[in-house]
Each structure stands twice: as structure tokens, then as C-alpha cells.
Coordinates of C-alpha atoms in Angstrom, one line a residue:
X1 CA 100.0 -44.1 23.4
X2 CA 99.2 -43.0 27.1
X3 CA 99.3 -47.1 28.5
X4 CA 102.3 -48.7 28.3
X5 CA 102.4 -52.5 29.7
X6 CA 105.2 -54.0 29.8
X7 CA 106.6 -58.6 29.4
X8 CA 109.4 -59.4 30.6
X9 CA 111.6 -61.5 33.0
X10 CA 111.1 -61.2 36.5
X11 CA 114.2 -60.9 38.1
X12 CA 116.3 -59.8 41.3
X13 CA 119.6 -58.5 40.3
X14 CA 123.3 -58.8 41.9
X15 CA 125.5 -56.8 39.9
X16 CA 129.1 -58.2 40.8
X17 CA 132.2 -55.7 39.6
X18 CA 134.9 -57.5 39.1
X19 CA 138.5 -56.8 38.4
X20 CA 139.6 -58.9 35.2
X21 CA 137.7 -59.9 32.0
X22 CA 139.3 -64.2 34.0
X23 CA 135.8 -65.3 35.2
X24 CA 133.8 -65.0 32.0
X25 CA 136.7 -67.0 30.0
X26 CA 136.2 -69.5 32.9
X27 CA 133.1 -69.9 32.1
X28 CA 133.4 -69.4 28.5
X29 CA 131.0 -66.1 28.5
X30 CA 131.0 -64.1 25.3
X31 CA 131.5 -60.3 26.8
X32 CA 128.9 -58.6 26.5
X33 CA 125.7 -61.7 26.2
X34 CA 123.9 -63.0 28.5
X35 CA 123.3 -66.5 28.9
X36 CA 121.4 -68.8 30.3
X37 CA 121.7 -71.2 33.2
X38 CA 120.6 -73.3 35.4
X39 CA 121.0 -72.9 39.3
X40 CA 123.6 -75.3 39.9
X41 CA 125.9 -72.8 37.1
X42 CA 124.4 -69.9 38.8
X43 CA 126.2 -70.5 41.9
X44 CA 129.0 -71.9 41.4
X45 CA 130.0 -68.7 38.8
X46 CA 128.1 -66.6 41.9
X47 CA 130.8 -68.2 44.5
X48 CA 133.8 -68.0 42.1
X49 CA 133.1 -64.4 42.4
X50 CA 132.6 -64.1 46.5
X51 CA 134.6 -61.5 48.0
X52 CA 133.8 -59.1 45.1
X53 CA 131.6 -55.7 45.7
X54 CA 128.7 -56.9 44.4
X55 CA 124.4 -54.9 44.8
X56 CA 121.4 -56.5 44.6
X57 CA 118.4 -54.7 42.9
X58 CA 114.9 -55.2 41.3
X59 CA 115.8 -56.2 38.1
X60 CA 114.9 -57.5 34.8
X61 CA 115.4 -55.4 31.2
X62 CA 111.6 -54.6 30.6
X63 CA 111.5 -54.5 35.0
X64 CA 113.9 -51.8 34.2
X65 CA 112.1 -50.0 31.6
X66 CA 108.9 -50.2 33.5
X67 CA 110.3 -48.6 36.3
X68 CA 111.7 -46.1 35.3
X69 CA 108.5 -45.4 33.3
X70 CA 107.3 -45.0 36.1
X71 CA 110.0 -42.2 37.5
X72 CA 108.9 -40.4 35.0
X73 CA 105.3 -40.1 35.0
X74 CA 103.6 -42.8 32.4
X75 CA 100.9 -44.8 33.2
X76 CA 102.5 -48.1 33.1
X77 CA 102.0 -52.3 34.5
X78 CA 104.2 -55.3 34.4
X79 CA 103.7 -58.7 33.7
X80 CA 105.5 -61.6 34.5
X81 CA 105.8 -64.8 36.7
X82 CA 107.6 -65.2 40.6
X83 CA 108.1 -67.9 43.1
X84 CA 106.0 -68.2 45.8
X85 CA 108.9 -67.1 48.1
X86 CA 110.1 -63.7 49.8
X87 CA 111.5 -62.9 46.4
X88 CA 108.2 -63.0 44.8
X89 CA 106.4 -61.2 47.8
X90 CA 109.9 -58.3 47.7
X91 CA 109.0 -57.7 43.6
X92 CA 105.3 -57.7 43.4
X93 CA 105.8 -55.0 46.9
X94 CA 108.4 -52.8 44.7
X95 CA 106.6 -52.6 42.3
X96 CA 102.7 -51.3 43.4
X97 CA 105.0 -49.1 46.2
X98 CA 106.4 -46.9 42.7
X99 CA 102.9 -46.6 41.0
X100 CA 102.8 -49.6 38.7
X101 CA 100.0 -52.8 38.2
X102 CA 101.4 -55.5 38.3
X103 CA 99.5 -58.4 37.3
X104 CA 102.3 -61.2 38.6
X105 CA 101.3 -65.0 39.0
X106 CA 102.8 -67.4 41.2
X107 CA 105.4 -69.9 40.2
X108 CA 106.4 -73.6 41.4
X109 CA 110.4 -73.0 40.5
X110 CA 111.7 -70.4 42.5
X111 CA 112.0 -66.7 41.6
X112 CA 114.7 -66.0 39.0
X113 CA 117.7 -64.2 39.5
X114 CA 119.9 -62.9 36.8
X115 CA 124.3 -61.5 38.2
X116 CA 125.3 -59.0 36.0
X117 CA 129.2 -59.3 35.9
X118 CA 130.8 -55.9 35.2
X119 CA 133.7 -55.6 33.6
X120 CA 136.2 -53.4 34.7
X121 CA 135.5 -50.9 31.5
X122 CA 131.9 -50.8 32.4
X123 CA 130.6 -53.5 30.2
X124 CA 128.1 -55.9 31.3
X125 CA 127.8 -60.0 31.0
X126 CA 125.0 -61.3 32.1
X127 CA 124.3 -64.7 33.4
X128 CA 120.7 -65.5 34.4
X129 CA 118.6 -68.4 36.2
X130 CA 115.1 -67.9 34.7
X131 CA 112.9 -69.6 37.3
X132 CA 109.6 -69.1 37.7
X133 CA 110.3 -66.2 35.7
X134 CA 110.5 -69.3 32.6
X135 CA 107.1 -69.9 33.9
X136 CA 104.6 -68.0 32.0
X137 CA 102.2 -69.0 29.9
X138 CA 100.2 -67.3 26.8
X139 CA 97.2 -68.5 28.6
X140 CA 97.8 -66.9 31.5
X141 CA 98.1 -63.4 29.4
X142 CA 94.8 -62.3 28.7
X143 CA 93.1 -59.9 27.1
X144 CA 91.6 -58.4 30.7
X145 CA 94.9 -57.4 30.6
X146 CA 95.3 -55.2 28.3
X147 CA 92.0 -53.7 29.1
X148 CA 93.4 -49.6 29.4
X149 CA 96.6 -50.4 27.5
X150 CA 97.7 -48.8 24.5
X151 CA 101.7 -50.7 24.0
X152 CA 102.8 -53.6 25.1
X153 CA 106.5 -53.5 26.0
X154 CA 108.5 -56.9 25.1
X155 CA 111.4 -57.9 26.9
X156 CA 114.1 -59.3 23.9
X157 CA 115.2 -61.8 26.2
X158 CA 112.0 -63.6 26.1
X159 CA 111.2 -64.5 22.5
X160 CA 113.2 -67.6 23.4
X161 CA 109.6 -68.5 25.0
X162 CA 108.8 -68.6 20.8
X163 CA 104.4 -69.7 21.9
X164 CA 104.8 -66.7 24.9
X165 CA 105.3 -64.4 22.9
X166 CA 103.2 -65.8 19.9
X167 CA 100.5 -66.2 22.1
X168 CA 100.8 -62.1 23.8
X169 CA 101.2 -59.8 20.4
X170 CA 98.6 -61.9 19.4
X171 CA 96.8 -60.8 21.8
X172 CA 97.6 -57.3 22.5
X173 CA 96.9 -56.6 18.6
X174 CA 93.9 -58.2 18.9
X175 CA 93.0 -55.2 21.6
X176 CA 94.4 -53.1 20.0
X177 CA 97.8 -52.2 21.2
X178 CA 100.9 -51.1 19.1
X179 CA 103.5 -53.9 20.1
X180 CA 107.2 -52.5 20.5
X181 CA 109.9 -54.5 21.5
X182 CA 114.2 -53.7 22.4
X183 CA 116.4 -56.7 20.8
X184 CA 117.9 -56.9 23.9
X185 CA 121.0 -59.3 23.1
X186 CA 123.5 -60.6 19.9
X187 CA 123.7 -64.0 21.0
X188 CA 119.8 -63.8 22.2
X189 CA 118.4 -62.4 18.1
X190 CA 120.9 -65.0 15.9
X191 CA 119.3 -67.8 17.9
X192 CA 116.6 -67.3 17.3
X193 CA 116.0 -65.0 13.9
X194 CA 113.3 -66.8 11.9
X195 CA 110.6 -66.4 14.5
X196 CA 112.0 -62.7 15.2
X197 CA 111.6 -61.7 11.3
X198 CA 108.2 -63.3 11.4
X199 CA 107.4 -61.5 14.8
X200 CA 108.5 -57.9 13.8
X201 CA 107.3 -58.4 10.2
X202 CA 103.7 -59.2 11.4
X203 CA 103.2 -57.2 14.6
X204 CA 105.5 -55.4 15.9
X205 CA 105.2 -51.5 15.4
X206 CA 108.6 -50.6 17.3
X207 CA 112.0 -52.0 16.9
X208 CA 115.2 -50.5 19.9
X209 CA 118.5 -52.1 19.1
X210 CA 122.0 -51.8 19.2
X211 CA 124.4 -51.7 16.5
X212 CA 125.3 -55.5 17.6
X213 CA 121.6 -56.8 17.6
X214 CA 120.5 -54.5 14.6
X215 CA 123.8 -56.3 12.9
X216 CA 122.7 -60.0 13.8
X217 CA 118.9 -58.8 13.1
X218 CA 120.0 -57.9 9.4
X219 CA 123.2 -58.7 8.5
X220 CA 123.7 -55.7 7.7
X221 CA 127.8 -53.7 9.5
X222 CA 126.1 -50.3 8.3
X223 CA 124.2 -48.5 11.6
X224 CA 122.0 -46.9 8.7
X225 CA 121.0 -49.5 6.2
X226 CA 120.3 -51.5 9.9
X227 CA 117.9 -48.4 10.3
X228 CA 116.4 -48.7 6.9
X229 CA 116.2 -52.5 6.9
X230 CA 114.1 -52.3 10.1
X231 CA 112.0 -49.8 9.1
X232 CA 110.5 -51.8 6.1
X233 CA 109.3 -54.5 8.6
X234 CA 107.6 -51.9 11.4
X235 CA 106.6 -48.9 12.0
X236 CA 109.3 -47.4 14.3
X237 CA 113.2 -48.1 14.3
X238 CA 116.1 -47.2 17.1
X239 CA 119.7 -48.3 16.2
X240 CA 121.6 -47.5 18.8
X241 CA 125.0 -46.7 18.0
X242 CA 127.0 -46.5 21.3
X243 CA 129.0 -43.0 21.8
X244 CA 127.2 -41.7 18.2
X245 CA 123.9 -42.1 19.7
X246 CA 120.9 -43.3 18.3
X247 CA 119.8 -43.4 14.9
X248 CA 115.8 -43.1 14.3
X249 CA 113.4 -43.5 11.7
X250 CA 109.5 -43.3 11.1
X251 CA 107.8 -43.2 7.7
X252 CA 110.0 -40.6 5.9
X253 CA 111.7 -39.3 8.7
X254 CA 115.7 -39.8 9.9
X255 CA 116.5 -38.0 13.2
X256 CA 120.4 -39.0 14.5
X257 CA 120.5 -37.7 18.1
X258 CA 123.6 -38.0 20.3
X259 CA 124.1 -38.4 24.0
X260 CA 124.7 -36.4 27.4
X261 CA 129.0 -36.1 26.7
X262 CA 129.2 -34.7 29.7
X263 CA 128.1 -39.0 31.3
X264 CA 130.4 -41.2 32.8
X265 CA 131.0 -44.2 31.8
X266 CA 130.8 -46.6 34.6
X267 CA 128.5 -49.2 34.4
X268 CA 126.7 -50.1 30.4
X269 CA 123.6 -52.5 32.9
X270 CA 120.6 -50.8 31.4
X271 CA 121.5 -48.9 29.5
X272 CA 119.3 -50.2 27.0
X273 CA 116.7 -50.6 29.4
X274 CA 116.2 -46.5 30.3
X275 CA 116.8 -45.4 26.6
X276 CA 113.6 -47.6 25.1
X277 CA 112.0 -45.6 29.0
X278 CA 112.8 -42.1 28.5
X279 CA 111.8 -43.1 24.2
X280 CA 108.3 -44.0 25.1
X281 CA 108.0 -41.7 28.3
X282 CA 108.6 -39.5 24.8
X283 CA 105.8 -41.0 23.0
X284 CA 103.5 -40.9 25.4
X285 CA 104.0 -37.7 25.6
X286 CA 103.4 -36.8 22.0
X287 CA 106.6 -35.2 21.0
X288 CA 109.3 -35.6 18.3
X289 CA 111.7 -38.1 17.8
X290 CA 114.4 -35.9 17.6
X291 CA 112.9 -34.7 21.9
X292 CA 112.5 -38.5 22.5
X293 CA 115.5 -39.6 21.5
X294 CA 116.9 -36.7 23.4
X295 CA 115.0 -38.0 27.0
X296 CA 116.7 -41.6 26.6
X297 CA 119.5 -40.4 26.2
X298 CA 119.9 -38.4 29.3
X299 CA 117.9 -41.2 31.4
X300 CA 120.8 -44.0 29.8
X301 CA 123.7 -41.1 30.2
X302 CA 122.4 -41.0 34.1
X303 CA 122.2 -45.0 34.3
X304 CA 125.3 -45.4 33.1
X305 CA 127.4 -42.9 35.8
X306 CA 125.9 -45.5 37.7
X307 CA 127.1 -50.2 39.4
X308 CA 123.4 -51.2 38.0
X309 CA 119.9 -49.8 36.9
X310 CA 119.2 -47.6 40.5
X311 CA 120.4 -44.1 40.7
X312 CA 119.8 -41.3 43.4
X313 CA 117.6 -39.1 44.4
X314 CA 119.2 -36.2 43.4
X315 CA 120.3 -37.4 39.8
X316 CA 116.4 -38.3 39.1
X317 CA 115.8 -34.7 40.4
X318 CA 118.9 -33.1 37.9
X319 CA 117.0 -35.4 34.8
X320 CA 114.3 -33.7 35.4
X321 CA 115.2 -31.1 35.0
X322 CA 116.5 -31.6 31.4
X323 CA 113.6 -33.5 30.4
X324 CA 111.5 -30.3 31.5
X325 CA 113.8 -28.3 29.5
X326 CA 113.3 -31.3 26.7
X327 CA 109.5 -30.8 26.6
X328 CA 110.7 -26.9 26.0
X329 CA 113.1 -27.7 23.0
X330 CA 115.6 -25.6 25.1
X331 CA 117.8 -28.9 25.2
X332 CA 117.9 -30.8 22.5
X333 CA 121.0 -33.7 21.1

């Protein structure tokens, strides 16, 4: 596996630092979840947190993963849809600036936006208006897009559009690609369980899930048991278990990889996205599961130390130094 193309919601992120979780209670938002809302409700929620510290960045779950993979030196592309507005122009230009091959279509709605509400403990709750991102269709994801790519990486939030994802994975597999997916959020898994089980069993080669998502998918509260059930459906399964690291299984090989103990938890936004980026970058290099898991932990460890999914050049340089040690097996968790 050398080249990876992601498909996901092309979104701009607005990250808001909450002083308390009151706004979550007010709008009945489950902490740590992702909720799809219309433009009016998102605007109402945004107004309720006006005056609090916030930042804007290029976002979307798969977009975060692909951007980080580009920084790690991988050859990547991205499929998505934006509006015919300045936000859409910005999104495309940002991809090109990072060396990501853009397969971006234009929709009728305005470009999508995600408001990420960051609780004092670092947990994030996302309120998403998909806008034009919702207009991406299976017919637009043609075989020509996959030419030269080896793996399609699917954003779990996108599985709510069953027709789009079913069409995309069928086309990708017909073109000889492997398929990887991140389950994204426990409530998305619960709402699309039957479809996800069928999708993973029939088409998916690599699955990433955190403890809650794995439990929602398998019904197993014990991560190791959930890992086993996932591994019976696909080639490679990864279950992330928070501060305990991650459990990884491919065939008969099971690996437990820890985390960066020194990482200071500020904001968990993007931790899973960047873990997948590090892990997949290792697979692209043909590294061992432990090496892949360690790179994933390094990159995820960097992103939780900042608000949002973008960290400093200095932090990236430190990450690169650690990754070099991982490649030579001098630094493994």
C-alpha cells in the first residue's frame, strides 16, 4: 500500500473552548458525540457561545487524516464537495498547498461547517451542518478518481449516506483498492449498525474504532473481545482504549501499543483522525504493526496538546524526529 485517497465531509471547523458543559445540556447534546443539525440550529448554538475563545481551521474527519498523512510524506488525495463560495475556494486551495490531490466537486448549498465544543476536560462535542458536503453522490465517485491509488480511507460520519458509501466502496474494490474506515462516533455507529456490519464484512479491509465505537458495533464491553469480533470481519482491526493505548489485530498477530505518556491532554479533537494518519503512513511504508501503532500514538499525542487539529511546526519537527526513531526501531511503545 503506497497511495491513499480519503473521502469525507469537506468542512471548515470552528473550535470553541467552553468554560462549562451548560450549553451541552441546554441543547441536549450528548458529550463526546457528533450531531447533524440544520443551519438555523447551528447558528443558534454558535450564538449561545459567542464571546468564548474560538479558532477556525480546515476540518472534516477524513480531511484531518489526509492532511496529516501529507505532512508525514505520504502521497494522498481527497474526495469531497463544497459550495460555490469563498469557503469552498479556501478549502481547495488549502489542499493544493499541502500537496494533496483534490477531487472536489461544487454543490448548490453553502460549504459545510463543524462547530466543535471543547469541554474543560478536553472532550469534544461536534455540531455539524454539512451543507454542500451532503450533496456528494456515488455517481461522482468514478473509477478514474482511483487511478494510481492503493487504498480508500472512509470517514465514518459519511456512512449515514448509505448510497454514497456503498457506491464508493464497490467502485474502489473493483479498481483493486483496499478500503479502510474509522467508525467516527458511537452514536453514528448505533444509528447505522446494520449497514456498517454489512459494509465491513463485504468490503472493508481495515477498521479503526475507539472503545465506545467498538462496543456499539460489537455489543462487547471488553475491548479485547470487541477487537476479536472486528478482526473476524476484516483484515486488520484497531481498537483505541484511551490512556491505555490501542489494541491491534491482523490475522493471528495481536499487539498492544501504548501512548505518549508525556502528552498533555488539552483537546481530544482530531486525536482519532491523526492516529489513523500515523498508522496508515506506517502501513504505506510497510512497517510492523507496532511501528504503525507507535507512529499513530506519536501524532495523536501531539494533537491532543493543542486546541483543534493543527499544531506548530516545532511540534511537527519533534514528531518527525520520533518517527525516524520508530523506523529504525529505536523508539517503540
